[in-house]
Every structure is written in C-alpha cells, then in structure tokens.
Amino acid sequence: MDTVTATRRFFLKQLASLGAMLTVTIPVKNALAVETKTALTSVRISQSNVDHTRVVFDLSGAAEHSLFSLESPDRVVIDLKGVRKSAALVSDENQTTLLQGIRSAVRENDDLRIVLDLNAKVRPRSFILQPDNELGYRLVVDMHGTKLSPTPIKTSQQERRKKKKEFVIAIDPGHGGKDPGAVGRKGTKEKDITLAVAKKLKQLINRTSGYKAVLTRDSDRFVVLRHRVEKARKHQADLFVSIHADAFKSPKVEGASVYALSLNGATSEAARWIAHKENSSDLIGGISLDDKDDLIASVLLDLSQTATIQDSLELGSDVLRHLGKVGKLNKSSVQQAGFAVLKAPDMPSILIETAFISNPREERRLKSPKHQQKIAKAILSGIKNHMKNQLV
Ligand SMILES: [Zn+2]
C-alpha cells in the first residue's frame, strides 16, 4: 500500500463516517421537509346532475398536477407533485352517479397519486384555483359522463351553435375615445393598438369558415363596458376576447398575459372592489388592480361574472401558448380570480394584455402592423385550438 492509497483510504473512511453521520440526520431533514410540503387537506364532491361530478381537492399550497384516464374499469388518475395527504379520501359520501370511490397512494417519488373509481367513462378536466379571501389553493376536477349523453358539455352553447351554424367571437378593443388607456414613452396610445390588433383579428376570423367576428367598437370612440358586453350578447357571441396593452412603472417589465376570471355573483361587491382597488392587490388572484385603470378593473370584474372558469381558463391557456410563440410572456399561466363559483356556461371571456406599452422595445413592436398581425394570428390560433378541443 503506497502513501497515496493509504491517504485515499483514510479519506474514504472519513467520508464513510461522515456518511453515517449524515444518515442519522436524514430522517430529521425528511421530517422537516414533510412539514413544508403541500398538504391535501380535504376533498369535496358535488354533483350538479347525473352526468356531472365535480371533485375539489383543498390544498395547503401550490402544487403541480397531472391527470389521465384509464379504462376497464373506468378511472381517472391524478398525480399531485410533492403533496402529502392529511385528509381521509375514502368515504361513502364520495359517491355520486359517476363516482364510485376515491383511493390514494404515495408514490416512490413522493408524489400523491389519487385514483377516482368511476361507474362510467368520463371526460375529465382539471384546473387549479388560486387562493382567495376564504379558500386556499384548490384542484378542481370536473367529470362529465360520455355514455349517458353524447354531448354533455356546453349543451347551451352547442345548441345555439347548431342553430346559427356560425361561431361568433366578440373582439373588444380596450379603451377608446376620451379614454386612451396606457400611453407608451413614445406616446403610443393603448386605445390605438388595441383597435389595430382587433381589426386585424376580425379580418382573420371572418376569413375562417364557420367563424364570425363582432367588434365592440370599430372606431376611436368611448364605449362603456356595459355596452361592450351587451353588444357581444346581442350578437350571441360564443367568446369574448378583450384586447389590451399593459403598463408598469418600470420600463423593463415585459411580456403578454391573459386573464380569465369568474367571480360569479360578485355584482354587489364589484363596486366595492373597484372603490378599494388601491388596497386590493390580493383580491383578483394576486393581480394588482391599482396598476390598472377603473375601466379595466370593471372589465375584469364584469367579464368574470359571465365567464365560466373552465372555459375561460382553457381558452386563455391556448391563447397564451400561441402568444408565447410571437413574443415574451409576462406570466406563463392564465391569471385568474380565486373566489370563483361556477355558473352555467354563458360566454367564456378572456382579457389579453398583448405586451407592455411601457416597455420601449414592446412599444415599438406593438406599433408595427406586422407584429400586430402576428399577435392577431396567435390569438386566432389559440381560439381555434380551444374550439378543436371543445368539439372532440
Ligand atoms: Zn387597457
């Protein structure tokens, strides 16, 4: 044994004993880690009709999830990343017409796997709700039976669509007239950008067979929010897409974001929120309303009352994904309100902040007709994508 080997052995021995010491401390560390993990605290189940079951998982913090379906027997599997369970999942109350029961198991990688045993094949959809004043993070899983009725989802919309054959998209160019919206450093007005993008989008939509676009304003004029939504309704719009450009104190802030809200029954509270918007940074899913003008605040609030979370979120994420291909994203997921209770589908609505007009680079791009066309194309691609998934 030469000196080098001896020295190496010595170090290996030291390392081994260090390893032994580490082994002792690992369980403690793990115990601490477990404490900081997101917990599944309760499960709530509701059935709006024989064909629809909703399962809401209350979580102590944010969590990533994935979901897939399996057949014979029919079941839906949900994997919650790094989530521990502190709620009993098996109970007789867990049963609905579609749902037979709920099982769960901790997987090797520390994820929690939840299995929903079903009585029929379902079409599952899931989304995470941000915390609000009353409730924390929630994972919502909606299941619609596929056997019991061939077209269980969005029956009202589909019926309407069948009758009129065309799919109507209301495009709402933000601001206008006496309300310029945000103004860029070079003097670019948001109201002009939103109208330009909206007109391009309208043209693209009208060139698509089966689609029809309606503008809530087609010139530089002031239109109150209520009339914008009324116009969309009058034309029996299937979607409402409000186009804006963002602004912030710092010129560095950049990227697009999409808002989809559903504040069902918030009518009386809407006024209060707008009045207190200076203190309301947490009210709308962490979106600070004090950076936005009253009009946007009210657009957000009003839209939210008519939208369904599910549709709006799905539409929003499709649009966001396509916007990410033509520019930067400010937020990589659709922003949303937390205090949402779903309502019957009416008019899924999203509000798109195309980019930051307060960012000199983005202001330049927003002014370019070529880039405006790219944004319009991205929005249409997102809408088409969403529609494709709806009709499957
Ligand atoms: Zn705006």
Tab-separated table of C-alpha atoms and ligand atoms in Angstrom:
chain	number	residue	atom	x	y	z
A	1	MET	CA	0.000	0.000	0.000
A	2	ASP	CA	1.642	3.235	-1.044
A	3	THR	CA	1.089	6.530	0.705
A	4	VAL	CA	-1.359	7.769	-1.892
A	5	THR	CA	-3.589	4.727	-1.439
A	6	ALA	CA	-3.346	4.999	2.307
A	7	THR	CA	-4.315	8.620	2.190
A	8	ARG	CA	-7.191	7.826	-0.122
A	9	ARG	CA	-8.353	5.065	2.208
A	10	PHE	CA	-8.175	7.457	5.123
A	11	PHE	CA	-10.354	9.936	3.306
A	12	LEU	CA	-12.760	7.264	2.196
A	13	LYS	CA	-13.063	6.154	5.817
A	14	GLN	CA	-13.658	9.729	6.890
A	15	LEU	CA	-16.248	10.069	4.165
A	16	ALA	CA	-17.881	6.837	5.267
A	17	SER	CA	-18.200	8.004	8.848
A	18	LEU	CA	-19.423	11.356	7.587
A	19	GLY	CA	-21.951	9.403	5.566
A	20	ALA	CA	-23.005	7.571	8.704
A	21	MET	CA	-23.479	10.883	10.457
A	22	LEU	CA	-25.475	12.145	7.523
A	23	THR	CA	-27.640	9.053	7.637
A	24	VAL	CA	-28.545	9.923	11.176
A	25	THR	CA	-29.583	13.412	10.251
A	26	ILE	CA	-31.515	12.482	7.102
A	27	PRO	CA	-34.705	11.357	8.823
A	28	VAL	CA	-34.827	14.647	10.699
A	29	LYS	CA	-34.346	16.568	7.462
A	30	ASN	CA	-37.011	14.482	5.804
A	31	ALA	CA	-39.365	15.094	8.666
A	32	LEU	CA	-38.825	18.813	8.252
A	33	ALA	CA	-39.287	18.566	4.517
A	34	VAL	CA	-42.554	16.758	5.016
A	35	GLU	CA	-43.786	19.564	7.221
A	36	THR	CA	-43.177	22.123	4.494
A	37	LYS	CA	-44.791	20.007	1.786
A	38	THR	CA	-48.123	20.998	0.370
A	39	ALA	CA	-50.871	19.044	2.067
A	40	LEU	CA	-54.111	17.784	0.688
A	41	THR	CA	-56.396	18.927	3.457
A	42	SER	CA	-59.852	17.987	2.291
A	43	VAL	CA	-61.880	16.667	-0.571
A	44	ARG	CA	-65.280	17.947	-1.568
A	45	ILE	CA	-67.576	16.295	-4.027
A	46	SER	CA	-70.607	17.681	-5.744
A	47	GLN	CA	-72.956	16.533	-8.439
A	48	SER	CA	-74.887	19.103	-10.447
A	49	ASN	CA	-76.680	16.428	-12.444
A	50	VAL	CA	-76.343	12.689	-13.093
A	51	ASP	CA	-73.917	13.499	-15.815
A	52	HIS	CA	-71.554	15.804	-13.983
A	53	THR	CA	-69.460	15.281	-10.909
A	54	ARG	CA	-67.008	17.779	-9.521
A	55	VAL	CA	-64.267	16.869	-7.093
A	56	VAL	CA	-62.466	19.704	-5.337
A	57	PHE	CA	-59.193	18.971	-3.559
A	58	ASP	CA	-58.251	21.600	-0.988
A	59	LEU	CA	-54.502	22.129	-0.832
A	60	SER	CA	-52.366	23.945	1.731
A	61	GLY	CA	-50.187	25.416	-1.019
A	62	ALA	CA	-49.469	25.472	-4.723
A	63	ALA	CA	-48.931	22.144	-6.447
A	64	GLU	CA	-48.396	20.796	-9.899
A	65	HIS	CA	-50.661	18.071	-11.090
A	66	SER	CA	-51.223	15.763	-13.999
A	67	LEU	CA	-54.291	13.787	-14.903
A	68	PHE	CA	-55.124	10.874	-17.159
A	69	SER	CA	-57.923	8.341	-17.700
A	70	LEU	CA	-57.802	4.572	-17.729
A	71	GLU	CA	-60.343	2.034	-18.909
A	72	SER	CA	-61.784	-1.256	-17.689
A	73	PRO	CA	-62.529	-0.404	-15.058
A	74	ASP	CA	-63.017	3.287	-15.846
A	75	ARG	CA	-60.964	5.547	-13.636
A	76	VAL	CA	-59.246	8.902	-13.556
A	77	VAL	CA	-55.748	9.140	-12.117
A	78	ILE	CA	-54.386	12.371	-10.683
A	79	ASP	CA	-50.765	12.804	-9.665
A	80	LEU	CA	-50.047	15.670	-7.295
A	81	LYS	CA	-46.396	16.589	-7.261
A	82	GLY	CA	-44.833	16.759	-3.802
A	83	VAL	CA	-48.135	16.674	-1.988
A	84	ARG	CA	-48.803	14.778	1.189
A	85	LYS	CA	-52.162	13.619	2.287
A	86	SER	CA	-53.745	14.708	5.511
A	87	ALA	CA	-57.310	14.038	4.572
A	88	ALA	CA	-59.209	10.800	4.559
A	89	LEU	CA	-60.241	10.199	0.989
A	90	VAL	CA	-62.379	7.122	1.317
A	91	SER	CA	-65.888	7.702	2.456
A	92	ASP	CA	-69.391	6.791	1.412
A	93	GLU	CA	-70.031	10.436	0.775
A	94	ASN	CA	-67.507	10.193	-2.010
A	95	GLN	CA	-70.069	8.531	-4.209
A	96	THR	CA	-72.079	10.124	-6.952
A	97	THR	CA	-73.731	8.714	-10.051
A	98	LEU	CA	-70.387	8.809	-11.815
A	99	LEU	CA	-68.014	8.399	-8.897
A	100	GLN	CA	-67.669	5.056	-7.165
A	101	GLY	CA	-64.947	5.989	-4.746
A	102	ILE	CA	-61.568	7.625	-4.214
A	103	ARG	CA	-58.274	5.901	-3.432
A	104	SER	CA	-54.851	7.334	-2.884
A	105	ALA	CA	-51.266	6.198	-2.539
A	106	VAL	CA	-47.914	7.875	-2.044
A	107	ARG	CA	-45.646	7.147	-4.970
A	108	GLU	CA	-41.923	6.455	-4.773
A	109	ASN	CA	-41.021	9.973	-5.837
A	110	ASP	CA	-43.118	11.388	-3.001
A	111	ASP	CA	-45.982	12.371	-5.245
A	112	LEU	CA	-49.501	11.653	-4.177
A	113	ARG	CA	-51.493	9.566	-6.604
A	114	ILE	CA	-55.253	9.777	-6.389
A	115	VAL	CA	-57.488	7.378	-8.229
A	116	LEU	CA	-61.130	8.202	-8.862
A	117	ASP	CA	-63.015	4.966	-9.479
A	118	LEU	CA	-65.882	5.537	-11.836
A	119	ASN	CA	-69.142	3.954	-12.851
A	120	ALA	CA	-68.863	5.174	-16.422
A	121	LYS	CA	-66.440	6.599	-18.892
A	122	VAL	CA	-65.968	10.313	-18.309
A	123	ARG	CA	-64.403	13.293	-19.902
A	124	PRO	CA	-62.230	14.773	-17.165
A	125	ARG	CA	-60.992	18.351	-16.959
A	126	SER	CA	-58.908	19.866	-14.236
A	127	PHE	CA	-57.611	23.231	-13.164
A	128	ILE	CA	-56.016	24.858	-10.142
A	129	LEU	CA	-57.703	27.761	-8.408
A	130	GLN	CA	-55.564	30.351	-6.643
A	131	PRO	CA	-56.278	31.197	-3.013
A	132	ASP	CA	-58.816	33.857	-2.241
A	133	ASN	CA	-60.094	35.505	0.903
A	134	GLU	CA	-61.855	32.407	2.093
A	135	LEU	CA	-60.283	29.402	0.444
A	136	GLY	CA	-56.759	28.299	-0.342
A	137	TYR	CA	-55.367	26.554	-3.405
A	138	ARG	CA	-57.807	24.100	-4.933
A	139	LEU	CA	-57.516	21.492	-7.590
A	140	VAL	CA	-60.843	21.137	-9.354
A	141	VAL	CA	-61.599	18.016	-11.346
A	142	ASP	CA	-64.750	18.082	-13.441
A	143	MET	CA	-66.032	14.881	-14.888
A	144	HIS	CA	-68.737	14.665	-17.483
A	145	GLY	CA	-70.163	11.278	-18.373
A	146	THR	CA	-69.711	10.341	-22.008
A	147	LYS	CA	-72.084	7.388	-22.171
A	148	LEU	CA	-75.092	8.947	-20.561
A	149	SER	CA	-75.188	11.759	-23.074
A	150	PRO	CA	-73.084	12.148	-26.193
A	151	THR	CA	-72.649	15.911	-25.840
A	152	PRO	CA	-72.752	16.644	-22.147
A	153	ILE	CA	-70.534	19.690	-22.188
A	154	LYS	CA	-71.738	23.146	-23.058
A	155	THR	CA	-75.111	21.996	-24.167
A	156	SER	CA	-76.498	25.513	-24.326
A	157	GLN	CA	-73.618	26.724	-26.445
A	158	GLN	CA	-73.735	23.745	-28.714
A	159	GLU	CA	-77.458	24.053	-29.232
A	160	ARG	CA	-77.045	27.682	-30.077
A	161	ARG	CA	-74.175	26.892	-32.358
A	162	LYS	CA	-76.204	24.291	-34.205
A	163	LYS	CA	-78.967	26.784	-34.808
A	164	LYS	CA	-76.869	29.618	-36.083
A	165	LYS	CA	-74.109	27.488	-37.575
A	166	GLU	CA	-71.520	30.177	-37.024
A	167	PHE	CA	-69.192	30.542	-34.117
A	168	VAL	CA	-69.258	34.164	-33.021
A	169	ILE	CA	-66.298	35.813	-31.346
A	170	ALA	CA	-66.725	39.237	-29.807
A	171	ILE	CA	-63.493	41.187	-30.007
A	172	ASP	CA	-63.267	44.029	-27.575
A	173	PRO	CA	-60.588	46.631	-28.324
A	174	GLY	CA	-59.813	48.080	-24.910
A	175	HIS	CA	-60.383	51.774	-24.183
A	176	GLY	CA	-61.157	54.347	-26.905
A	177	GLY	CA	-62.176	57.967	-27.362
A	178	LYS	CA	-61.603	60.051	-24.249
A	179	ASP	CA	-60.004	57.032	-22.593
A	180	PRO	CA	-56.589	56.463	-24.197
A	181	GLY	CA	-55.637	53.622	-21.871
A	182	ALA	CA	-51.946	53.298	-21.137
A	183	VAL	CA	-49.534	55.555	-23.006
A	184	GLY	CA	-46.043	54.471	-24.039
A	185	ARG	CA	-42.865	56.503	-23.703
A	186	LYS	CA	-43.021	57.392	-27.384
A	187	GLY	CA	-46.630	58.469	-26.990
A	188	THR	CA	-48.255	55.327	-28.364
A	189	LYS	CA	-51.776	55.061	-27.030
A	190	GLU	CA	-53.148	51.745	-25.909
A	191	LYS	CA	-56.563	52.514	-27.450
A	192	ASP	CA	-54.990	52.712	-30.932
A	193	ILE	CA	-53.017	49.487	-30.567
A	194	THR	CA	-55.987	47.542	-29.262
A	195	LEU	CA	-58.156	48.744	-32.153
A	196	ALA	CA	-55.498	47.918	-34.740
A	197	VAL	CA	-54.964	44.402	-33.376
A	198	ALA	CA	-58.721	43.871	-33.031
A	199	LYS	CA	-59.371	44.878	-36.639
A	200	LYS	CA	-56.690	42.510	-37.864
A	201	LEU	CA	-58.092	39.736	-35.724
A	202	LYS	CA	-61.575	40.426	-37.043
A	203	GLN	CA	-60.352	40.104	-40.598
A	204	LEU	CA	-58.592	36.832	-39.858
A	205	ILE	CA	-61.632	35.411	-38.090
A	206	ASN	CA	-64.035	36.393	-40.860
A	207	ARG	CA	-61.773	34.678	-43.365
A	208	THR	CA	-62.103	31.449	-41.377
A	209	SER	CA	-65.066	29.346	-42.381
A	210	GLY	CA	-67.619	28.860	-39.627
A	211	TYR	CA	-66.294	31.797	-37.623
A	212	LYS	CA	-67.642	35.298	-37.380
A	213	ALA	CA	-66.210	38.291	-35.536
A	214	VAL	CA	-68.007	41.191	-33.929
A	215	LEU	CA	-66.163	44.281	-32.709
A	216	THR	CA	-67.404	46.040	-29.604
A	217	ARG	CA	-66.072	49.259	-31.116
A	218	ASP	CA	-64.699	49.815	-34.604
A	219	SER	CA	-63.531	53.393	-34.279
A	220	ASP	CA	-61.805	55.643	-31.813
A	221	ARG	CA	-64.745	56.187	-29.530
A	222	PHE	CA	-65.524	55.704	-25.904
A	223	VAL	CA	-67.765	52.742	-25.169
A	224	VAL	CA	-68.789	51.951	-21.648
A	225	LEU	CA	-68.101	48.464	-20.504
A	226	ARG	CA	-71.716	47.507	-20.119
A	227	HIS	CA	-72.399	48.307	-23.755
A	228	ARG	CA	-69.421	46.244	-24.856
A	229	VAL	CA	-70.747	43.169	-23.135
A	230	GLU	CA	-74.300	43.931	-24.263
A	231	LYS	CA	-73.156	44.127	-27.857
A	232	ALA	CA	-71.450	40.764	-27.554
A	233	ARG	CA	-74.591	39.264	-26.071
A	234	LYS	CA	-76.802	40.783	-28.736
A	235	HIS	CA	-74.739	39.003	-31.364
A	236	GLN	CA	-74.902	35.806	-29.316
A	237	ALA	CA	-71.155	35.716	-29.037
A	238	ASP	CA	-69.667	32.413	-28.005
A	239	LEU	CA	-66.472	34.003	-26.781
A	240	PHE	CA	-65.491	37.434	-25.567
A	241	VAL	CA	-61.907	38.477	-26.154
A	242	SER	CA	-60.839	41.822	-24.738
A	243	ILE	CA	-57.587	43.206	-26.093
A	244	HIS	CA	-55.314	45.467	-24.095
A	245	ALA	CA	-51.722	46.514	-23.631
A	246	ASP	CA	-50.167	46.574	-20.205
A	247	ALA	CA	-48.204	49.297	-18.457
A	248	PHE	CA	-45.974	49.390	-15.428
A	249	LYS	CA	-43.750	51.863	-13.627
A	250	SER	CA	-40.592	50.028	-14.627
A	251	PRO	CA	-39.826	50.124	-18.373
A	252	LYS	CA	-38.158	46.734	-18.059
A	253	VAL	CA	-41.306	44.782	-17.339
A	254	GLU	CA	-42.401	42.968	-20.472
A	255	GLY	CA	-44.481	40.215	-21.954
A	256	ALA	CA	-48.055	39.208	-22.579
A	257	SER	CA	-50.512	37.910	-20.046
A	258	VAL	CA	-54.010	36.552	-20.212
A	259	TYR	CA	-56.709	36.934	-17.605
A	260	ALA	CA	-59.650	34.662	-17.203
A	261	LEU	CA	-61.877	35.357	-14.298
A	262	SER	CA	-65.047	34.097	-12.888
A	263	LEU	CA	-66.417	35.980	-9.961
A	264	ASN	CA	-69.889	34.670	-10.074
A	265	GLY	CA	-72.312	36.688	-8.015
A	266	ALA	CA	-69.863	39.459	-7.431
A	267	THR	CA	-72.154	42.194	-8.715
A	268	SER	CA	-72.672	43.939	-5.442
A	269	GLU	CA	-69.077	43.506	-4.436
A	270	ALA	CA	-67.669	44.689	-7.741
A	271	ALA	CA	-68.195	48.318	-6.919
A	272	ARG	CA	-66.585	47.874	-3.550
A	273	TRP	CA	-63.518	46.246	-5.070
A	274	ILE	CA	-63.076	48.968	-7.609
A	275	ALA	CA	-63.509	51.622	-4.960
A	276	HIS	CA	-60.866	49.965	-2.818
A	277	LYS	CA	-58.613	48.911	-5.599
A	278	GLU	CA	-55.634	50.619	-4.011
A	279	ASN	CA	-55.722	48.002	-1.315
A	280	SER	CA	-56.913	45.197	-3.453
A	281	SER	CA	-53.736	43.650	-4.745
A	282	ASP	CA	-54.799	40.280	-3.458
A	283	LEU	CA	-58.371	40.431	-4.489
A	284	ILE	CA	-58.047	39.241	-8.022
A	285	GLY	CA	-55.741	36.293	-7.764
A	286	GLY	CA	-52.784	38.492	-6.971
A	287	ILE	CA	-53.388	40.875	-9.838
A	288	SER	CA	-52.905	44.335	-8.564
A	289	LEU	CA	-55.739	46.470	-9.739
A	290	ASP	CA	-54.070	49.694	-8.772
A	291	ASP	CA	-51.817	49.447	-11.820
A	292	LYS	CA	-54.881	49.315	-13.962
A	293	ASP	CA	-57.489	51.903	-14.594
A	294	ASP	CA	-61.045	51.683	-13.423
A	295	LEU	CA	-62.227	50.594	-16.830
A	296	ILE	CA	-60.020	47.539	-16.885
A	297	ALA	CA	-60.881	46.760	-13.342
A	298	SER	CA	-64.514	46.834	-14.235
A	299	VAL	CA	-63.938	44.897	-17.455
A	300	LEU	CA	-62.240	42.206	-15.439
A	301	LEU	CA	-64.964	42.138	-12.879
A	302	ASP	CA	-67.808	42.229	-15.342
A	303	LEU	CA	-66.333	39.646	-17.652
A	304	SER	CA	-65.742	37.411	-14.755
A	305	GLN	CA	-69.385	37.323	-13.869
A	306	THR	CA	-70.305	35.927	-17.216
A	307	ALA	CA	-67.467	33.604	-17.856
A	308	THR	CA	-67.056	30.072	-16.785
A	309	ILE	CA	-63.729	29.388	-15.170
A	310	GLN	CA	-63.193	26.221	-17.028
A	311	ASP	CA	-63.816	27.530	-20.491
A	312	SER	CA	-62.089	30.794	-19.937
A	313	LEU	CA	-59.044	29.146	-18.417
A	314	GLU	CA	-58.752	26.659	-21.206
A	315	LEU	CA	-59.263	29.272	-23.867
A	316	GLY	CA	-56.830	31.550	-22.056
A	317	SER	CA	-54.091	28.975	-21.863
A	318	ASP	CA	-54.480	28.105	-25.540
A	319	VAL	CA	-54.178	31.765	-26.462
A	320	LEU	CA	-51.283	32.298	-24.068
A	321	ARG	CA	-49.377	29.380	-25.556
A	322	HIS	CA	-49.664	30.850	-29.033
A	323	LEU	CA	-48.788	34.361	-27.840
A	324	GLY	CA	-45.636	32.855	-26.368
A	325	LYS	CA	-44.580	31.948	-29.887
A	326	VAL	CA	-44.642	35.551	-31.124
A	327	GLY	CA	-43.344	37.373	-28.061
A	328	LYS	CA	-42.390	37.132	-24.425
A	329	LEU	CA	-44.831	36.136	-21.750
A	330	ASN	CA	-45.173	38.091	-18.553
A	331	LYS	CA	-46.980	35.252	-16.814
A	332	SER	CA	-46.703	31.739	-18.144
A	333	SER	CA	-50.099	30.686	-16.910
A	334	VAL	CA	-53.516	32.245	-17.184
A	335	GLN	CA	-54.177	34.614	-14.315
A	336	GLN	CA	-57.414	34.121	-12.516
A	337	ALA	CA	-59.551	35.025	-9.596
A	338	GLY	CA	-59.826	32.752	-6.687
A	339	PHE	CA	-63.257	33.314	-5.283
A	340	ALA	CA	-64.974	31.668	-8.126
A	341	VAL	CA	-68.068	29.637	-8.157
A	342	LEU	CA	-69.032	28.192	-11.461
A	343	LYS	CA	-72.116	29.254	-13.226
A	344	ALA	CA	-73.858	27.746	-16.234
A	345	PRO	CA	-71.821	28.411	-19.341
A	346	ASP	CA	-72.680	31.721	-20.846
A	347	MET	CA	-69.829	33.474	-22.568
A	348	PRO	CA	-66.273	32.421	-21.837
A	349	SER	CA	-64.240	35.592	-21.613
A	350	ILE	CA	-60.601	36.445	-21.561
A	351	LEU	CA	-58.672	39.654	-21.335
A	352	ILE	CA	-55.375	39.729	-23.201
A	353	GLU	CA	-52.593	42.101	-22.239
A	354	THR	CA	-50.724	41.780	-25.528
A	355	ALA	CA	-47.461	43.302	-24.240
A	356	PHE	CA	-46.183	46.204	-22.141
A	357	ILE	CA	-46.621	49.508	-23.901
A	358	SER	CA	-44.439	50.952	-21.121
A	359	ASN	CA	-41.515	48.830	-22.310
A	360	PRO	CA	-39.780	50.732	-25.161
A	361	ARG	CA	-38.979	47.582	-27.134
A	362	GLU	CA	-42.503	46.245	-26.839
A	363	GLU	CA	-43.978	49.668	-27.578
A	364	ARG	CA	-42.064	49.623	-30.864
A	365	ARG	CA	-43.336	46.158	-31.661
A	366	LEU	CA	-46.911	46.987	-30.712
A	367	LYS	CA	-46.839	49.873	-33.192
A	368	SER	CA	-45.659	47.663	-36.041
A	369	PRO	CA	-48.543	46.460	-38.259
A	370	LYS	CA	-46.537	43.331	-38.984
A	371	HIS	CA	-46.288	42.489	-35.311
A	372	GLN	CA	-49.923	43.398	-34.731
A	373	GLN	CA	-50.788	40.836	-37.395
A	374	LYS	CA	-48.645	38.244	-35.595
A	375	ILE	CA	-50.480	38.904	-32.347
A	376	ALA	CA	-53.845	38.616	-34.103
A	377	LYS	CA	-52.789	35.337	-35.707
A	378	ALA	CA	-51.616	33.971	-32.374
A	379	ILE	CA	-54.934	34.847	-30.749
A	380	LEU	CA	-56.869	33.165	-33.556
A	381	SER	CA	-54.658	30.059	-33.357
A	382	GLY	CA	-55.381	29.878	-29.650
A	383	ILE	CA	-59.114	30.206	-30.238
A	384	LYS	CA	-59.066	27.556	-32.967
A	385	ASN	CA	-57.116	25.246	-30.732
A	386	HIS	CA	-59.624	25.734	-27.982
A	387	MET	CA	-62.540	25.081	-30.303
A	388	LYS	CA	-60.965	21.952	-31.680
A	389	ASN	CA	-60.752	20.548	-28.165
A	390	GLN	CA	-64.320	21.561	-27.400
A	391	LEU	CA	-65.824	19.642	-30.255
A	392	VAL	CA	-63.960	16.388	-29.770
B	1	ZN	ZN	-56.110	48.519	-21.303
